[in-house]
Coordinates of N, CA and C in Angstrom, one line a residue:
M239 N 22.9 46.6 -29.2 CA 21.3 46.6 -29.3 C 20.6 45.3 -30.2
R240 N 21.4 45.5 -31.1 CA 21.4 44.5 -32.7 C 21.7 43.4 -32.2
H241 N 22.9 43.2 -31.9 CA 23.4 41.6 -31.5 C 21.9 41.1 -30.6
M242 N 21.8 41.8 -29.5 CA 20.4 41.1 -28.4 C 19.6 41.0 -29.6
V243 N 18.8 41.8 -30.3 CA 17.6 41.2 -30.8 C 17.7 39.6 -32.3
F244 N 19.0 40.3 -32.6 CA 19.4 38.9 -33.7 C 19.7 37.8 -32.7
A245 N 20.1 37.9 -31.7 CA 20.3 36.5 -30.5 C 18.6 36.0 -29.9
L246 N 18.0 37.1 -29.6 CA 16.5 36.7 -29.6 C 15.9 36.2 -30.4
A247 N 16.1 36.8 -31.5 CA 15.6 35.8 -32.6 C 16.1 34.8 -33.0
L248 N 17.4 34.4 -33.1 CA 17.7 33.2 -33.3 C 17.2 32.1 -32.4
T249 N 17.1 32.3 -31.0 CA 16.8 32.0 -29.9 C 15.4 31.4 -29.7
M250 N 15.0 32.3 -30.5 CA 13.5 32.2 -30.7 C 12.7 31.2 -31.7
T251 N 13.8 31.1 -33.0 CA 13.7 29.9 -34.3 C 14.0 28.7 -33.9
L252 N 15.2 28.9 -33.0 CA 15.6 27.8 -32.2 C 14.3 27.3 -31.7
V253 N 13.6 27.9 -30.9 CA 13.0 26.9 -29.9 C 11.8 26.7 -30.2
S254 N 11.2 27.4 -31.3 CA 10.0 26.8 -32.2 C 10.1 25.6 -32.8
A255 N 11.6 25.5 -33.3 CA 12.4 24.1 -34.5 C 11.9 22.8 -33.1
A256 N 12.5 22.9 -31.7 CA 12.7 22.4 -30.8 C 11.2 21.9 -30.4
V257 N 10.5 22.9 -30.6 CA 8.7 22.4 -30.0 C 7.8 21.7 -31.0
A258 N 8.2 22.1 -32.4 CA 7.8 21.3 -33.9 C 7.9 19.8 -33.2
G259 N 6.9 18.6 -33.5 CA 6.9 17.6 -33.3 C 6.1 17.0 -34.8
P260 N 5.8 15.7 -34.7 CA 5.7 15.2 -35.7 C 4.9 15.4 -36.7
F261 N 3.6 16.2 -36.0 CA 2.4 16.6 -36.4 C 2.4 17.7 -37.2
E262 N 3.1 18.6 -36.4 CA 4.1 20.1 -36.9 C 4.2 19.8 -38.2
D263 N 5.5 18.8 -38.1 CA 6.3 18.0 -39.4 C 5.5 17.6 -40.8
G264 N 4.4 17.2 -40.4 CA 3.4 16.6 -41.2 C 2.8 17.7 -41.8
L265 N 2.1 18.9 -41.0 CA 1.7 20.2 -41.4 C 2.4 20.5 -42.8
A266 N 3.8 20.7 -42.2 CA 5.1 21.7 -43.1 C 4.7 20.4 -44.6
A267 N 5.0 19.2 -44.4 CA 4.8 18.4 -45.5 C 4.1 18.3 -46.6
H268 N 2.6 18.6 -46.1 CA 1.3 18.5 -46.7 C 1.1 20.0 -47.1
D269 N 1.8 20.9 -46.8 CA 1.6 22.1 -47.4 C 2.4 22.6 -48.3
R270 N 4.0 21.9 -48.7 CA 4.6 22.0 -49.7 C 4.4 21.0 -50.4
G271 N 3.3 19.9 -50.4 CA 2.6 19.1 -51.5 C 3.6 17.1 -51.1
D272 N 4.3 16.9 -49.9 CA 5.1 15.5 -50.1 C 4.1 15.3 -49.2
Y273 N 3.0 14.7 -49.7 CA 1.8 13.8 -49.1 C 2.3 12.8 -48.5
A274 N 3.3 11.9 -49.3 CA 4.1 10.6 -48.4 C 4.5 11.0 -47.2
T275 N 5.5 11.6 -47.1 CA 5.8 12.2 -45.6 C 4.8 12.6 -45.3
A276 N 3.8 13.3 -44.9 CA 2.8 13.7 -44.0 C 2.0 12.4 -43.4
L277 N 1.8 11.7 -44.7 CA 1.2 10.1 -44.1 C 2.0 9.9 -43.1
R278 N 3.0 9.5 -43.7 CA 4.0 8.6 -42.6 C 4.2 9.1 -41.2
L279 N 3.6 10.4 -41.3 CA 3.9 11.2 -39.7 C 2.9 11.5 -39.2
W280 N 1.9 11.4 -39.8 CA 0.6 11.7 -39.5 C -0.3 10.4 -38.8
R281 N -0.2 9.5 -40.0 CA -0.7 7.9 -39.6 C -0.4 7.2 -38.1
P282 N 0.5 7.4 -37.8 CA 0.6 6.8 -36.5 C 0.2 7.6 -35.1
L283 N 0.1 8.9 -35.2 CA -0.4 9.6 -34.6 C -2.1 9.2 -34.5
A284 N -2.9 9.3 -35.3 CA -4.4 9.1 -36.5 C -4.3 7.5 -35.3
E285 N -3.4 6.6 -35.3 CA -4.0 5.3 -34.9 C -3.6 5.3 -32.9
Q286 N -3.2 6.5 -33.1 CA -2.8 6.5 -31.2 C -4.3 6.9 -30.5
G287 N -5.2 7.6 -31.7 CA -5.8 9.0 -31.0 C -5.6 9.8 -30.8
T288 N -4.7 10.5 -32.0 CA -4.7 11.7 -31.9 C -5.3 12.9 -32.7
A289 N -6.7 13.4 -32.2 CA -8.0 13.8 -32.9 C -7.3 14.8 -34.5
D290 N -6.4 15.4 -34.2 CA -5.6 16.6 -35.1 C -5.3 15.5 -36.8
A291 N -5.0 14.5 -36.4 CA -4.1 13.7 -37.1 C -5.3 12.7 -37.1
Q292 N -6.2 12.3 -37.1 CA -7.5 11.9 -37.4 C -8.2 13.0 -38.7
H293 N -8.1 14.2 -38.0 CA -9.1 14.9 -39.0 C -8.0 15.2 -40.1
M294 N -6.4 15.4 -40.2 CA -6.0 15.3 -41.9 C -6.1 14.1 -42.0
L295 N -5.9 13.0 -41.8 CA -6.0 12.3 -42.5 C -7.4 11.7 -42.9
G296 N -8.6 12.3 -42.8 CA -9.1 12.5 -43.1 C -9.4 13.2 -44.8
I297 N -8.6 14.5 -44.3 CA -8.5 15.3 -45.7 C -8.1 14.8 -46.3
M298 N -6.7 14.1 -46.4 CA -5.9 13.0 -47.2 C -6.9 12.2 -48.2
Y299 N -8.1 11.4 -47.4 CA -8.6 10.6 -48.0 C -9.7 11.1 -48.9
A300 N -10.2 11.9 -48.6 CA -11.2 13.0 -48.6 C -11.2 13.2 -50.1
N301 N -10.0 14.2 -50.3 CA -8.9 14.1 -51.3 C -7.9 14.1 -52.7
G302 N -7.8 12.5 -52.1 CA -7.0 11.5 -52.0 C -5.7 12.6 -52.6
R303 N -5.3 12.6 -51.5 CA -3.7 13.7 -51.4 C -2.7 12.5 -50.7
G304 N -1.8 11.8 -51.9 CA -1.1 11.0 -51.1 C -1.6 9.5 -50.6
V305 N -2.9 9.2 -50.9 CA -3.7 7.9 -50.8 C -4.8 7.9 -52.0
P306 N -5.3 6.6 -52.1 CA -6.7 7.1 -53.0 C -7.6 7.4 -52.5
Q307 N -8.1 8.2 -53.4 CA -9.6 9.1 -52.4 C -10.5 7.8 -52.2
N308 N -10.9 8.4 -51.2 CA -11.9 6.8 -50.4 C -12.9 7.8 -49.2
D309 N -13.8 8.0 -50.2 CA -14.9 8.3 -48.9 C -15.3 7.6 -47.7
V310 N -15.4 6.5 -47.7 CA -15.2 5.9 -46.3 C -14.4 5.8 -45.5
Q311 N -12.9 6.2 -45.6 CA -11.8 6.2 -45.0 C -12.0 7.9 -44.7
A312 N -12.4 8.5 -45.3 CA -12.3 10.1 -45.2 C -12.9 10.2 -44.2
H313 N -14.8 9.6 -44.1 CA -15.8 9.5 -43.0 C -15.1 9.1 -41.6
M314 N -14.8 7.8 -41.5 CA -14.2 6.9 -40.4 C -13.3 8.0 -39.8
W315 N -12.4 8.5 -40.2 CA -11.6 9.4 -39.7 C -11.9 10.7 -38.7
F316 N -13.0 11.7 -40.2 CA -13.7 12.3 -39.7 C -14.5 12.3 -38.4
N317 N -15.1 11.4 -38.2 CA -15.8 10.9 -37.0 C -15.2 10.0 -36.3
L318 N -13.5 9.7 -36.2 CA -13.0 9.5 -35.0 C -12.9 10.9 -34.5
A319 N -11.7 11.8 -35.1 CA -11.5 13.2 -35.0 C -12.8 13.8 -34.3
A320 N -13.9 13.3 -34.4 CA -15.4 14.9 -34.4 C -15.5 14.2 -32.8
S321 N -15.1 12.9 -32.5 CA -15.5 12.3 -31.0 C -14.6 12.2 -30.3
R322 N -13.1 12.9 -30.5 CA -12.2 13.3 -29.6 C -11.6 14.3 -29.6
A323 N -12.3 15.6 -30.3 CA -11.1 16.5 -30.7 C -12.1 17.5 -29.7
P324 N -11.4 18.3 -28.7 CA -12.0 19.3 -28.0 C -12.9 20.1 -28.8
A325 N -13.9 20.9 -27.9 CA -15.1 20.7 -28.3 C -14.9 22.5 -29.8
S326 N -14.3 22.9 -29.5 CA -13.7 23.7 -30.2 C -13.4 23.4 -31.8
E327 N -12.9 22.4 -31.8 CA -12.6 21.5 -32.9 C -13.7 20.9 -33.4
R328 N -14.3 20.4 -32.5 CA -15.5 18.9 -33.4 C -16.7 19.5 -34.5
D329 N -16.7 20.7 -34.4 CA -18.0 21.2 -35.3 C -17.1 20.9 -36.8
E330 N -16.2 21.2 -37.3 CA -15.2 21.2 -37.9 C -14.9 19.7 -38.9
A331 N -14.6 18.6 -38.0 CA -14.4 17.7 -37.8 C -15.7 17.0 -38.5
I332 N -17.1 17.6 -37.2 CA -18.5 16.7 -38.0 C -18.6 17.6 -39.7
K333 N -18.7 18.6 -39.3 CA -18.8 19.5 -41.0 C -18.3 18.6 -42.2
M334 N -17.0 17.8 -42.2 CA -16.4 17.2 -42.8 C -16.5 16.1 -43.2
R335 N -17.1 15.5 -42.0 CA -18.0 14.4 -42.0 C -19.1 14.1 -42.9
N336 N -20.1 14.9 -42.7 CA -21.1 15.3 -43.2 C -20.7 15.6 -45.0
V337 N -19.9 16.0 -45.2 CA -19.7 16.4 -46.9 C -19.3 15.4 -47.5
A338 N -18.2 14.4 -46.3 CA -18.1 13.0 -47.2 C -18.9 12.6 -47.2
A339 N -20.1 12.5 -46.3 CA -21.0 11.7 -46.5 C -22.1 11.7 -47.6
S340 N -22.0 13.2 -48.1 CA -23.3 13.9 -49.0 C -22.7 12.9 -50.4
N341 N -21.4 12.4 -50.3 CA -20.9 11.7 -51.3 C -21.2 10.3 -51.8
M342 N -21.7 9.3 -50.5 CA -21.8 8.4 -50.1 C -23.2 7.7 -50.2
T343 N -23.0 6.2 -50.7 CA -24.4 5.4 -50.1 C -24.7 5.3 -49.0
P344 N -25.9 4.9 -48.4 CA -26.3 4.3 -47.0 C -25.5 3.0 -47.2
A345 N -25.1 2.1 -47.8 CA -24.3 1.2 -47.3 C -22.9 1.6 -47.0
Q346 N -22.1 2.6 -48.1 CA -20.9 3.2 -47.3 C -21.0 3.7 -46.2
I347 N -22.1 4.3 -45.6 CA -21.8 5.6 -44.2 C -22.3 4.2 -43.3
A348 N -22.7 3.6 -43.6 CA -22.8 2.3 -43.0 C -21.4 1.6 -42.6
E349 N -20.8 1.5 -43.5 CA -19.4 0.9 -43.3 C -18.4 1.8 -43.0
A350 N -18.4 2.7 -42.9 CA -17.6 4.1 -42.5 C -17.9 3.9 -41.0
Q351 N -19.1 4.1 -40.3 CA -19.5 4.0 -39.1 C -19.4 3.0 -38.4
K352 N -19.2 2.0 -38.9 CA -18.9 0.5 -38.1 C -17.1 0.7 -38.3
L353 N -16.4 1.0 -39.3 CA -15.4 0.8 -38.8 C -14.4 1.9 -37.6
A354 N -15.2 2.7 -37.5 CA -15.2 3.9 -36.7 C -15.6 3.3 -35.1
R355 N -16.5 2.6 -35.2 CA -16.9 1.8 -33.9 C -16.0 0.9 -33.4
E356 N -15.6 0.3 -34.6 CA -14.4 -0.5 -34.2 C -13.2 -0.6 -33.9
W357 N -12.8 0.6 -34.3 CA -11.6 1.3 -34.1 C -11.1 1.3 -32.7
K358 N -9.3 0.7 -32.5 CA -9.3 0.7 -31.5 C -7.9 1.3 -31.4
P359 N -6.9 1.9 -31.1 CA -6.2 3.1 -30.8 C -5.0 1.8 -30.8
K360 N -3.8 2.0 -31.2 CA -2.7 0.8 -31.7 C -1.3 2.1 -30.4

């Protein structure tokens, strides 16, 4: 019985590792403070239109993690995430976009909105 439990646990570990993709690998990198790797993994996903990756880039720009702190970029990525996220996640992106906006001038907000409007998936 012990061997069966061990085999099941090993199988579950291997399956979860096989299911993990660039986004999950980016989360692991971010959690350990390896922001360069997180950025390298998330940027292509964000540029393709993945809302979760766009949200995480917003967080990175808002906090200056792995990138220079930039509220305009943070606002833009949060705005894009809010427009693509499922309803259950949209409110968080909107909240984060509003936090970024609270630190911005009207001109910066307009610039961020323009960047989001002009953004196209790659």
